Amino acid sequence: MGAIASVAALFLAAVLGASAVHKIVDRGRLAQATSGLLRLPQVVAMPVTMAAAATETAAALSLLFPASRPVGALLAALLWFLYAAALFAARRRGDAAIDCGCDFGKPRRGIGLFVIGRAIALAAGALVLLISPAGGGGFDIQSILAALAFVALLFAAGEIAHLPATSRSAAR
């Protein structure tokens, strides 16, 4: 179980770290996304976005050390559940066409079920890590490579989820 916990902690830390960097690098777009998702004035959205980036950074760093891993997992789960709730609320109130800031590349329009499900799945993964037995020390190369592979799969799944739906099967 220790190796699985190590891979999960590294994977979640990498996702959180990438998300924090994304918020810092693309501040304007992400503050606008925060404003749209939470219906906040733009002047308030920027500090909220930077607070989210700081919390993601703290959670990511906490996940890297076994002693602070439960705190990092709890922070991560709370962040992702809140994010899922904000996405769901925006979609439900008819704001599904806004840019949610969910993608690292080219901004896409729309809050699909995939991004809500992804946030819930990441939160659930953090909760599993939170309740898993303490253990796992340092990270070996296999854990690092496995975590990076899962990050690549997560990003690939996001790209696949945004492919245009075809009206006909290619087999016909």
mmCIF file of C-alpha atoms in Angstrom:
data_model
loop_
_atom_site.group_PDB
_atom_site.id
_atom_site.type_symbol
_atom_site.label_atom_id
_atom_site.label_comp_id
_atom_site.label_asym_id
_atom_site.label_seq_id
_atom_site.Cartn_x
_atom_site.Cartn_y
_atom_site.Cartn_z
ATOM 1 C CA MET A 1 0.000 0.000 0.000
ATOM 2 C CA GLY A 2 2.949 2.303 0.609
ATOM 3 C CA ALA A 3 3.957 2.367 -3.058
ATOM 4 C CA ILE A 4 0.388 3.099 -4.152
ATOM 5 C CA ALA A 5 0.109 5.913 -1.612
ATOM 6 C CA SER A 6 3.408 7.353 -2.819
ATOM 7 C CA VAL A 7 2.272 7.322 -6.457
ATOM 8 C CA ALA A 8 -1.110 8.813 -5.539
ATOM 9 C CA ALA A 9 0.517 11.548 -3.445
ATOM 10 C CA LEU A 10 2.948 12.434 -6.240
ATOM 11 C CA PHE A 11 0.169 12.399 -8.851
ATOM 12 C CA LEU A 12 -2.112 14.669 -6.822
ATOM 13 C CA ALA A 13 0.801 16.958 -5.935
ATOM 14 C CA ALA A 14 1.741 17.262 -9.608
ATOM 15 C CA VAL A 15 -1.837 18.125 -10.612
ATOM 16 C CA LEU A 16 -2.109 20.690 -7.817
ATOM 17 C CA GLY A 17 1.295 22.169 -8.630
ATOM 18 C CA ALA A 18 0.457 22.464 -12.324
ATOM 19 C CA SER A 19 -2.871 24.081 -11.450
ATOM 20 C CA ALA A 20 -1.195 26.607 -9.163
ATOM 21 C CA VAL A 21 1.394 27.506 -11.803
ATOM 22 C CA HIS A 22 -1.394 27.834 -14.367
ATOM 23 C CA LYS A 23 -3.248 30.301 -12.142
ATOM 24 C CA ILE A 24 -0.105 32.386 -11.639
ATOM 25 C CA VAL A 25 1.037 32.363 -15.270
ATOM 26 C CA ASP A 26 -2.396 33.018 -16.802
ATOM 27 C CA ARG A 27 -3.701 35.296 -14.025
ATOM 28 C CA GLY A 28 -5.988 37.404 -16.172
ATOM 29 C CA ARG A 29 -7.814 34.526 -17.819
ATOM 30 C CA LEU A 30 -8.124 32.568 -14.575
ATOM 31 C CA ALA A 31 -9.369 35.585 -12.618
ATOM 32 C CA GLN A 32 -11.984 36.109 -15.328
ATOM 33 C CA ALA A 33 -12.937 32.422 -15.060
ATOM 34 C CA THR A 34 -13.216 32.766 -11.271
ATOM 35 C CA SER A 35 -15.372 35.838 -11.735
ATOM 36 C CA GLY A 36 -17.697 33.948 -14.077
ATOM 37 C CA LEU A 37 -17.874 30.765 -12.024
ATOM 38 C CA LEU A 38 -18.497 32.445 -8.678
ATOM 39 C CA ARG A 39 -20.184 35.600 -10.027
ATOM 40 C CA LEU A 40 -17.640 37.805 -8.316
ATOM 41 C CA PRO A 41 -16.591 41.302 -9.343
ATOM 42 C CA GLN A 42 -13.305 41.223 -11.262
ATOM 43 C CA VAL A 43 -11.535 43.181 -8.502
ATOM 44 C CA VAL A 44 -12.414 40.422 -5.989
ATOM 45 C CA ALA A 45 -11.829 37.524 -8.396
ATOM 46 C CA MET A 46 -8.079 38.136 -8.710
ATOM 47 C CA PRO A 47 -7.322 37.765 -4.962
ATOM 48 C CA VAL A 48 -9.606 34.711 -4.792
ATOM 49 C CA THR A 49 -7.740 33.152 -7.721
ATOM 50 C CA MET A 50 -4.361 33.846 -6.126
ATOM 51 C CA ALA A 51 -5.612 32.435 -2.790
ATOM 52 C CA ALA A 52 -6.654 29.268 -4.627
ATOM 53 C CA ALA A 53 -3.181 29.065 -6.191
ATOM 54 C CA ALA A 54 -1.555 29.490 -2.763
ATOM 55 C CA THR A 55 -3.792 26.793 -1.283
ATOM 56 C CA GLU A 56 -3.001 24.445 -4.173
ATOM 57 C CA THR A 57 0.699 25.072 -3.634
ATOM 58 C CA ALA A 58 0.402 24.377 0.098
ATOM 59 C CA ALA A 59 -1.557 21.184 -0.547
ATOM 60 C CA ALA A 60 0.935 20.013 -3.189
ATOM 61 C CA LEU A 61 3.913 20.601 -0.904
ATOM 62 C CA SER A 62 2.136 18.920 2.011
ATOM 63 C CA LEU A 63 1.489 15.819 -0.089
ATOM 64 C CA LEU A 64 5.212 15.364 -0.681
ATOM 65 C CA PHE A 65 6.012 14.613 2.969
ATOM 66 C CA PRO A 66 4.485 11.648 4.827
ATOM 67 C CA ALA A 67 4.050 13.627 8.060
ATOM 68 C CA SER A 68 1.987 16.357 6.368
ATOM 69 C CA ARG A 69 0.312 14.150 3.747
ATOM 70 C CA PRO A 70 -3.070 13.975 5.564
ATOM 71 C CA VAL A 71 -3.245 17.780 5.691
ATOM 72 C CA GLY A 72 -2.380 18.030 2.005
ATOM 73 C CA ALA A 73 -4.931 15.374 1.095
ATOM 74 C CA LEU A 74 -7.644 17.123 3.087
ATOM 75 C CA LEU A 75 -6.833 20.501 1.514
ATOM 76 C CA ALA A 76 -6.814 18.937 -1.952
ATOM 77 C CA ALA A 77 -10.150 17.184 -1.397
ATOM 78 C CA LEU A 78 -11.752 20.391 -0.129
ATOM 79 C CA LEU A 79 -10.419 22.408 -3.066
ATOM 80 C CA TRP A 80 -11.600 19.925 -5.678
ATOM 81 C CA PHE A 81 -15.028 19.435 -4.075
ATOM 82 C CA LEU A 82 -15.514 23.213 -3.911
ATOM 83 C CA TYR A 83 -14.379 23.506 -7.510
ATOM 84 C CA ALA A 84 -16.786 20.745 -8.581
ATOM 85 C CA ALA A 85 -19.620 22.487 -6.721
ATOM 86 C CA ALA A 86 -18.821 25.821 -8.424
ATOM 87 C CA LEU A 87 -18.695 24.146 -11.835
ATOM 88 C CA PHE A 88 -21.962 22.310 -11.222
ATOM 89 C CA ALA A 89 -23.684 25.473 -9.968
ATOM 90 C CA ALA A 90 -22.538 27.478 -13.005
ATOM 91 C CA ARG A 91 -23.728 24.760 -15.362
ATOM 92 C CA ARG A 92 -27.049 24.475 -13.565
ATOM 93 C CA ARG A 93 -27.760 28.212 -13.640
ATOM 94 C CA GLY A 94 -27.163 28.288 -17.392
ATOM 95 C CA ASP A 95 -23.566 29.563 -17.434
ATOM 96 C CA ALA A 96 -22.250 26.364 -19.031
ATOM 97 C CA ALA A 97 -20.813 28.303 -21.974
ATOM 98 C CA ILE A 98 -18.275 30.294 -19.919
ATOM 99 C CA ASP A 99 -14.559 29.554 -19.938
ATOM 100 C CA CYS A 100 -14.031 27.725 -16.658
ATOM 101 C CA GLY A 101 -10.236 27.891 -16.877
ATOM 102 C CA CYS A 102 -10.177 24.095 -16.724
ATOM 103 C CA ASP A 103 -7.608 23.586 -19.461
ATOM 104 C CA PHE A 104 -3.941 24.445 -19.584
ATOM 105 C CA GLY A 105 -3.811 25.111 -23.295
ATOM 106 C CA LYS A 106 -6.067 27.072 -25.562
ATOM 107 C CA PRO A 107 -9.113 28.377 -23.689
ATOM 108 C CA ARG A 108 -12.194 26.329 -24.423
ATOM 109 C CA ARG A 109 -15.747 27.394 -23.955
ATOM 110 C CA GLY A 110 -18.070 25.386 -21.865
ATOM 111 C CA ILE A 111 -18.420 23.452 -18.665
ATOM 112 C CA GLY A 112 -18.903 19.855 -19.649
ATOM 113 C CA LEU A 113 -19.687 16.915 -17.445
ATOM 114 C CA PHE A 114 -16.096 15.734 -17.843
ATOM 115 C CA VAL A 115 -14.609 18.695 -15.946
ATOM 116 C CA ILE A 116 -17.122 18.311 -13.122
ATOM 117 C CA GLY A 117 -16.467 14.564 -12.957
ATOM 118 C CA ARG A 118 -12.709 15.115 -13.080
ATOM 119 C CA ALA A 119 -12.861 17.448 -10.075
ATOM 120 C CA ILE A 120 -14.985 14.941 -8.145
ATOM 121 C CA ALA A 121 -12.659 12.058 -9.057
ATOM 122 C CA LEU A 122 -9.584 14.025 -7.958
ATOM 123 C CA ALA A 123 -11.304 14.944 -4.682
ATOM 124 C CA ALA A 124 -12.230 11.300 -4.136
ATOM 125 C CA GLY A 125 -8.632 10.279 -4.812
ATOM 126 C CA ALA A 126 -7.444 12.772 -2.227
ATOM 127 C CA LEU A 127 -9.954 11.401 0.300
ATOM 128 C CA VAL A 128 -8.750 7.848 -0.326
ATOM 129 C CA LEU A 129 -5.211 9.038 0.291
ATOM 130 C CA LEU A 130 -6.398 10.777 3.457
ATOM 131 C CA ILE A 131 -7.926 7.619 4.922
ATOM 132 C CA SER A 132 -5.181 5.262 3.724
ATOM 133 C CA PRO A 133 -2.839 3.942 6.387
ATOM 134 C CA ALA A 134 0.115 6.160 7.100
ATOM 135 C CA GLY A 135 3.194 5.029 5.382
ATOM 136 C CA GLY A 136 5.318 5.491 2.406
ATOM 137 C CA GLY A 137 8.449 7.414 2.865
ATOM 138 C CA GLY A 138 10.540 8.766 0.080
ATOM 139 C CA PHE A 139 9.823 8.444 -3.591
ATOM 140 C CA ASP A 140 11.682 6.076 -5.868
ATOM 141 C CA ILE A 141 12.042 6.477 -9.612
ATOM 142 C CA GLN A 142 9.224 4.032 -10.333
ATOM 143 C CA SER A 143 6.796 6.063 -8.213
ATOM 144 C CA ILE A 144 7.829 9.282 -9.925
ATOM 145 C CA LEU A 145 7.448 7.796 -13.406
ATOM 146 C CA ALA A 146 4.095 6.200 -12.535
ATOM 147 C CA ALA A 147 2.766 9.501 -11.174
ATOM 148 C CA LEU A 148 3.922 11.339 -14.296
ATOM 149 C CA ALA A 149 2.232 8.696 -16.450
ATOM 150 C CA PHE A 150 -1.038 9.264 -14.582
ATOM 151 C CA VAL A 151 -0.686 13.021 -15.074
ATOM 152 C CA ALA A 152 -0.186 12.447 -18.803
ATOM 153 C CA LEU A 153 -3.267 10.201 -18.869
ATOM 154 C CA LEU A 154 -5.318 12.842 -17.074
ATOM 155 C CA PHE A 155 -4.281 15.516 -19.574
ATOM 156 C CA ALA A 156 -4.934 13.140 -22.490
ATOM 157 C CA ALA A 157 -8.399 12.353 -21.119
ATOM 158 C CA GLY A 158 -9.106 16.085 -21.030
ATOM 159 C CA GLU A 159 -8.094 16.432 -24.648
ATOM 160 C CA ILE A 160 -10.217 13.448 -25.672
ATOM 161 C CA ALA A 161 -13.204 14.825 -23.769
ATOM 162 C CA HIS A 162 -13.010 18.007 -25.856
ATOM 163 C CA LEU A 163 -12.965 16.282 -29.230
ATOM 164 C CA PRO A 164 -16.004 17.205 -31.291
ATOM 165 C CA ALA A 165 -18.761 14.639 -31.194
ATOM 166 C CA THR A 166 -19.316 12.921 -34.481
ATOM 167 C CA SER A 167 -22.822 12.492 -35.751
ATOM 168 C CA ARG A 168 -21.976 9.264 -37.536
ATOM 169 C CA SER A 169 -19.734 6.371 -36.757
ATOM 170 C CA ALA A 170 -16.633 6.026 -38.927
ATOM 171 C CA ALA A 171 -17.522 2.355 -39.327
ATOM 172 C CA ARG A 172 -20.678 3.129 -41.329
#
